[in-house]
GROMACS .gro file of C-alpha atoms in nm:
model
  267
    1MET     CA    1   0.027   0.030   0.023
    2ASP     CA    2   0.094   0.335  -0.035
    3ILE     CA    3   0.075   0.653   0.269
    4GLN     CA    4   0.189   0.964   0.332
    5VAL     CA    5   0.459   0.972   0.626
    6GLN     CA    6   0.564   1.407   0.662
    7GLY     CA    7   0.439   1.500   0.372
    8SER     CA    8   0.607   1.208   0.092
    9ASP     CA    9   0.436   0.878  -0.066
   10VAL     CA   10   0.568   0.550   0.101
   11HIS     CA   11   0.500   0.239  -0.048
   12VAL     CA   12   0.503  -0.052   0.233
   13TYR     CA   13   0.427  -0.380   0.171
   14THR     CA   14   0.190  -0.563   0.420
   15GLY     CA   15   0.194  -0.910   0.325
   16SER     CA   16  -0.123  -0.862   0.143
   17ARG     CA   17  -0.318  -0.908   0.460
   18THR     CA   18  -0.571  -0.591   0.605
   19PHE     CA   19  -0.438  -0.403   0.915
   20ASP     CA   20  -0.592  -0.534   1.276
   21ARG     CA   21  -0.526  -0.296   1.519
   22SER     CA   22  -0.516  -0.592   1.808
   23GLN     CA   23  -0.258  -0.749   1.632
   24PRO     CA   24   0.074  -0.696   1.703
   25SER     CA   25   0.306  -0.523   1.447
   26ILE     CA   26   0.635  -0.532   1.266
   27VAL     CA   27   0.807  -0.368   1.086
   28PHE     CA   28   1.130  -0.434   0.850
   29VAL     CA   29   1.380  -0.163   0.779
   30HIS     CA   30   1.622  -0.235   0.462
   31GLY     CA   31   1.971  -0.221   0.420
   32ALA     CA   32   2.165   0.044   0.162
   33ALA     CA   33   2.030   0.083  -0.179
   34LEU     CA   34   1.781  -0.218  -0.159
   35ASP     CA   35   1.358  -0.194  -0.045
   36HIS     CA   36   1.111  -0.401   0.080
   37SER     CA   37   1.151  -0.716  -0.149
   38VAL     CA   38   1.433  -0.825   0.070
   39TRP     CA   39   1.193  -0.946   0.350
   40ALA     CA   40   0.980  -1.145   0.097
   41LEU     CA   41   0.957  -1.437   0.266
   42GLN     CA   42   0.947  -1.325   0.645
   43SER     CA   43   0.733  -1.068   0.575
   44ARG     CA   44   0.450  -1.263   0.396
   45TYR     CA   45   0.447  -1.492   0.739
   46PHE     CA   46   0.428  -1.284   0.943
   47ALA     CA   47   0.160  -1.133   0.802
   48TRP     CA   48   0.010  -1.404   0.777
   49HIS     CA   49   0.061  -1.541   1.084
   50GLY     CA   50  -0.114  -1.291   1.332
   51ALA     CA   51   0.125  -1.007   1.259
   52ASN     CA   52   0.074  -0.602   1.120
   53VAL     CA   53   0.338  -0.588   0.875
   54LEU     CA   54   0.530  -0.286   0.775
   55ALA     CA   55   0.809  -0.402   0.513
   56VAL     CA   56   0.948  -0.032   0.426
   57ASP     CA   57   1.054   0.144   0.089
   58LEU     CA   58   1.264   0.409   0.250
   59PRO     CA   59   1.227   0.749   0.117
   60GLY     CA   60   1.384   0.809  -0.190
   61HIS     CA   61   1.416   0.376  -0.241
   62GLY     CA   62   1.198   0.156  -0.431
   63ARG     CA   63   0.823   0.294  -0.493
   64SER     CA   64   0.895   0.530  -0.243
   65GLN     CA   65   0.927   0.972  -0.322
   66GLY     CA   66   1.107   1.193  -0.171
   67ALA     CA   67   1.512   1.236  -0.052
   68PRO     CA   68   1.665   0.976   0.098
   69CYS     CA   69   1.738   1.010   0.462
   70PRO     CA   70   2.028   1.183   0.476
   71SER     CA   71   2.166   0.955   0.816
   72VAL     CA   72   2.094   0.683   1.062
   73GLU     CA   73   1.950   0.874   1.271
   74ALA     CA   74   1.687   1.072   1.025
   75ILE     CA   75   1.576   0.689   0.962
   76ALA     CA   76   1.567   0.645   1.402
   77ASP     CA   77   1.303   0.988   1.370
   78TRP     CA   78   1.175   0.874   1.026
   79ILE     CA   79   1.038   0.524   1.159
   80PRO     CA   80   0.794   0.689   1.463
   81ALA     CA   81   0.648   0.911   1.153
   82LEU     CA   82   0.545   0.595   0.933
   83LEU     CA   83   0.372   0.474   1.252
   84ASP     CA   84   0.151   0.728   1.307
   85ALA     CA   85   0.048   0.778   0.984
   86THR     CA   86  -0.037   0.388   1.033
   87GLY     CA   87  -0.175   0.463   1.365
   88ILE     CA   88   0.057   0.201   1.568
   89ALA     CA   89   0.132   0.293   1.896
   90SER     CA   90   0.428   0.066   1.874
   91ALA     CA   91   0.582  -0.221   1.707
   92SER     CA   92   0.875  -0.456   1.687
   93LEU     CA   93   1.182  -0.366   1.456
   94VAL     CA   94   1.348  -0.544   1.225
   95GLY     CA   95   1.673  -0.432   0.994
   96HIS     CA   96   1.960  -0.563   0.762
   97SER     CA   97   2.242  -0.419   0.760
   98MET     CA   98   2.195   0.016   0.735
   99GLY     CA   99   1.818  -0.076   0.885
  100ALA     CA  100   1.999  -0.270   1.180
  101LEU     CA  101   2.153   0.077   1.295
  102SER     CA  102   1.823   0.290   1.211
  103ILE     CA  103   1.645   0.046   1.463
  104LEU     CA  104   1.894   0.057   1.725
  105GLU     CA  105   1.906   0.386   1.704
  106CYS     CA  106   1.497   0.448   1.688
  107ALA     CA  107   1.517   0.152   1.981
  108ALA     CA  108   1.659   0.436   2.159
  109ARG     CA  109   1.577   0.770   2.140
  110HIS     CA  110   1.236   0.687   2.095
  111PRO     CA  111   1.157   0.399   2.373
  112ALA     CA  112   0.787   0.395   2.387
  113ARG     CA  113   0.701   0.319   2.023
  114VAL     CA  114   0.939  -0.022   2.009
  115GLU     CA  115   0.885  -0.288   2.159
  116ARG     CA  116   1.219  -0.530   2.063
  117ILE     CA  117   1.444  -0.491   1.806
  118SER     CA  118   1.607  -0.773   1.538
  119MET     CA  119   1.930  -0.693   1.404
  120LEU     CA  120   2.040  -0.892   1.080
  121GLY     CA  121   2.432  -0.796   0.976
  122PRO     CA  122   2.481  -0.469   1.244
  123ALA     CA  123   2.870  -0.316   1.254
  124VAL     CA  124   2.908  -0.052   1.545
  125PRO     CA  125   3.101   0.119   1.399
  126MET     CA  126   2.983   0.067   1.031
  127LEU     CA  127   3.325   0.055   0.840
  128VAL     CA  128   3.293   0.164   0.501
  129SER     CA  129   3.598   0.248   0.294
  130ASP     CA  130   3.663   0.534   0.049
  131GLU     CA  131   3.753   0.273  -0.258
  132LEU     CA  132   3.418   0.222  -0.212
  133LEU     CA  133   3.233   0.537  -0.139
  134ALA     CA  134   3.462   0.689  -0.449
  135ALA     CA  135   3.292   0.401  -0.671
  136ALA     CA  136   2.951   0.492  -0.520
  137ARG     CA  137   3.025   0.899  -0.616
  138ASP     CA  138   3.237   0.889  -0.911
  139ASP     CA  139   3.062   0.477  -1.078
  140GLU     CA  140   2.792   0.376  -0.945
  141GLN     CA  141   2.775   0.027  -1.143
  142LEU     CA  142   3.160  -0.047  -1.015
  143ALA     CA  143   3.012   0.013  -0.672
  144TYR     CA  144   2.719  -0.191  -0.723
  145ALA     CA  145   2.938  -0.508  -0.863
  146MET     CA  146   3.144  -0.446  -0.523
  147ILE     CA  147   2.870  -0.492  -0.296
  148THR     CA  148   2.742  -0.794  -0.461
  149ALA     CA  149   3.117  -0.929  -0.453
  150TRP     CA  150   3.164  -0.879  -0.100
  151SER     CA  151   2.813  -0.947  -0.022
  152PHE     CA  152   2.789  -1.314  -0.030
  153SER     CA  153   3.017  -1.585   0.108
  154ALA     CA  154   3.215  -1.752  -0.093
  155GLY     CA  155   2.985  -2.102  -0.144
  156LYS     CA  156   2.765  -1.826  -0.279
  157ALA     CA  157   2.922  -1.535  -0.524
  158ILE     CA  158   2.913  -1.844  -0.775
  159GLY     CA  159   2.536  -1.734  -0.789
  160SER     CA  160   2.377  -2.009  -0.636
  161ASN     CA  161   1.990  -2.080  -0.541
  162PRO     CA  162   1.800  -2.305  -0.395
  163SER     CA  163   1.545  -2.187  -0.649
  164PRO     CA  164   1.669  -2.341  -1.013
  165GLY     CA  165   1.708  -2.088  -1.245
  166MET     CA  166   1.767  -1.807  -1.024
  167SER     CA  167   2.074  -1.653  -0.940
  168MET     CA  168   2.151  -1.492  -0.511
  169THR     CA  169   2.417  -1.226  -0.665
  170ALA     CA  170   2.217  -1.118  -0.995
  171THR     CA  171   1.912  -1.067  -0.854
  172ALA     CA  172   2.081  -0.869  -0.552
  173LEU     CA  173   2.273  -0.632  -0.887
  174ARG     CA  174   1.978  -0.535  -1.071
  175LEU     CA  175   1.838  -0.469  -0.726
  176MET     CA  176   2.072  -0.216  -0.686
  177GLN     CA  177   2.038  -0.087  -1.029
  178ARG     CA  178   1.709   0.031  -1.003
  179THR     CA  179   1.784   0.259  -0.684
  180LYS     CA  180   1.770   0.637  -0.780
  181GLN     CA  181   2.143   0.805  -0.863
  182GLY     CA  182   2.276   0.975  -0.549
  183THR     CA  183   2.109   0.694  -0.326
  184LEU     CA  184   2.418   0.423  -0.291
  185GLU     CA  185   2.640   0.740  -0.171
  186ASN     CA  186   2.389   0.856   0.057
  187ASP     CA  187   2.303   0.517   0.245
  188LEU     CA  188   2.684   0.415   0.234
  189LEU     CA  189   2.801   0.796   0.391
  190ALA     CA  190   2.499   0.777   0.696
  191CYS     CA  191   2.628   0.409   0.754
  192ARG     CA  192   3.000   0.550   0.789
  193ASN     CA  193   2.881   0.888   1.040
  194TYR     CA  194   2.675   0.693   1.231
  195ALA     CA  195   2.883   0.741   1.577
  196ASP     CA  196   2.632   0.675   1.869
  197GLY     CA  197   2.569   0.302   1.819
  198LEU     CA  198   2.757   0.182   2.122
  199ALA     CA  199   2.557   0.468   2.341
  200ALA     CA  200   2.256   0.373   2.161
  201ALA     CA  201   2.293  -0.028   2.274
  202ALA     CA  202   2.366   0.071   2.584
  203ALA     CA  203   2.091   0.301   2.657
  204LEU     CA  204   1.836   0.044   2.540
  205THR     CA  205   1.536  -0.096   2.738
  206CYS     CA  206   1.367  -0.379   2.528
  207PRO     CA  207   1.490  -0.710   2.349
  208ALA     CA  208   1.734  -0.731   2.151
  209GLN     CA  209   1.839  -1.038   1.877
  210LEU     CA  210   2.145  -1.020   1.637
  211MET     CA  211   2.182  -1.176   1.357
  212LEU     CA  212   2.525  -1.251   1.208
  213GLY     CA  213   2.634  -1.399   0.872
  214MET     CA  214   2.999  -1.616   0.992
  215ARG     CA  215   3.122  -1.471   0.657
  216ASP     CA  216   3.024  -1.139   0.630
  217LEU     CA  217   3.325  -0.955   0.536
  218MET     CA  218   3.021  -0.640   0.520
  219ALA     CA  219   2.997  -0.629   0.883
  220PRO     CA  220   3.285  -0.857   0.968
  221VAL     CA  221   3.139  -1.047   1.333
  222ARG     CA  222   3.497  -0.984   1.456
  223ASP     CA  223   3.352  -0.651   1.502
  224THR     CA  224   3.088  -0.717   1.740
  225PRO     CA  225   3.161  -0.847   2.063
  226PRO     CA  226   3.176  -0.412   2.236
  227LEU     CA  227   2.800  -0.443   2.076
  228ILE     CA  228   2.680  -0.805   2.226
  229GLY     CA  229   2.830  -0.674   2.532
  230ALA     CA  230   2.680  -0.315   2.556
  231LEU     CA  231   2.310  -0.459   2.487
  232ARG     CA  232   2.142  -0.568   2.830
  233ASP     CA  233   1.914  -0.804   2.697
  234VAL     CA  234   2.065  -1.005   2.386
  235ARG     CA  235   1.988  -1.295   2.160
  236VAL     CA  236   2.262  -1.374   1.951
  237VAL     CA  237   2.215  -1.561   1.640
  238LYS     CA  238   2.545  -1.701   1.410
  239LEU     CA  239   2.471  -1.878   1.101
  240ALA     CA  240   2.769  -2.037   0.958
  241GLU     CA  241   2.884  -2.000   0.593
  242THR     CA  242   2.684  -1.727   0.606
  243GLY     CA  243   2.756  -1.344   0.446
  244HIS     CA  244   2.596  -0.992   0.415
  245SER     CA  245   2.270  -1.127   0.260
  246LEU     CA  246   2.138  -1.309   0.529
  247MET     CA  247   1.798  -1.312   0.409
  248ALA     CA  248   1.900  -1.431   0.029
  249GLU     CA  249   2.162  -1.737   0.152
  250GLN     CA  250   1.968  -1.861   0.462
  251PRO     CA  251   1.598  -1.720   0.403
  252ASP     CA  252   1.475  -2.041   0.666
  253ALA     CA  253   1.675  -1.965   0.870
  254VAL     CA  254   1.614  -1.593   0.930
  255LEU     CA  255   1.257  -1.662   0.904
  256GLU     CA  256   1.303  -1.943   1.227
  257ALA     CA  257   1.492  -1.702   1.434
  258LEU     CA  258   1.278  -1.427   1.350
  259LYS     CA  259   0.958  -1.690   1.468
  260SER     CA  260   1.153  -1.766   1.831
  261PHE     CA  261   1.229  -1.399   1.876
  262LEU     CA  262   0.850  -1.196   1.744
  263PRO     CA  263   0.545  -1.154   1.846
  264HIS     CA  264   0.277  -1.422   1.662
  265ARG     CA  265   0.029  -1.632   1.613
  266PRO     CA  266   0.229  -1.913   1.535
  267ALA     CA  267   0.166  -2.182   1.277
   0.00000   0.00000   0.00000
């Protein structure tokens, strides 16, 4: 569905279900230069099992209008505006990469609006190389290729997919190629400039889940202990032989981990 948030049209995937405000709500937030479709399996499951689902296209991404949010903090403040636009008092938040940083900051800034958070592929700080930023500024196609090469574990980098005839890497690359010009650089700068992640984690009052790809090159597992240590109530899920694109490489494992953590009606 399309709704107005802060004066701009925003596209939200609801799993083809009608909102029922008596049910718990879950917001899914994608990463840099992506859109709601990365959550296809997980969002649809919860929509059909007793939850309101809002899998968003962030401003300036996918089918949503407006300029991309310039910072992680701006996305964190945009999420409550999304809840206001749909009449939801509070929700659980699920985020990947840039989305993971955004929901962490949102939960720290707006604790009354956030019930729990699940962060996939987080890193605090989230380092972005000068080479990747230069490519995002000067040659977006090269930047998309670099991210695709770094986002998948070795076994998946050749493009293998459980669905015959489909390619994980080609799908990921094509999704980024649909992004509006300048969006990738904006998103990468937002990730690199976010400096308050550990303070946000220490301030968090709700339960948190971390999902880590053990072969993640974009947000290496070796960098996560400070984040884990700063959280008071945390559950860590480690996915073996998995890179940064957790939802593509391990869709069923991601769904099972979310099912164990998020409110819904079991099958």
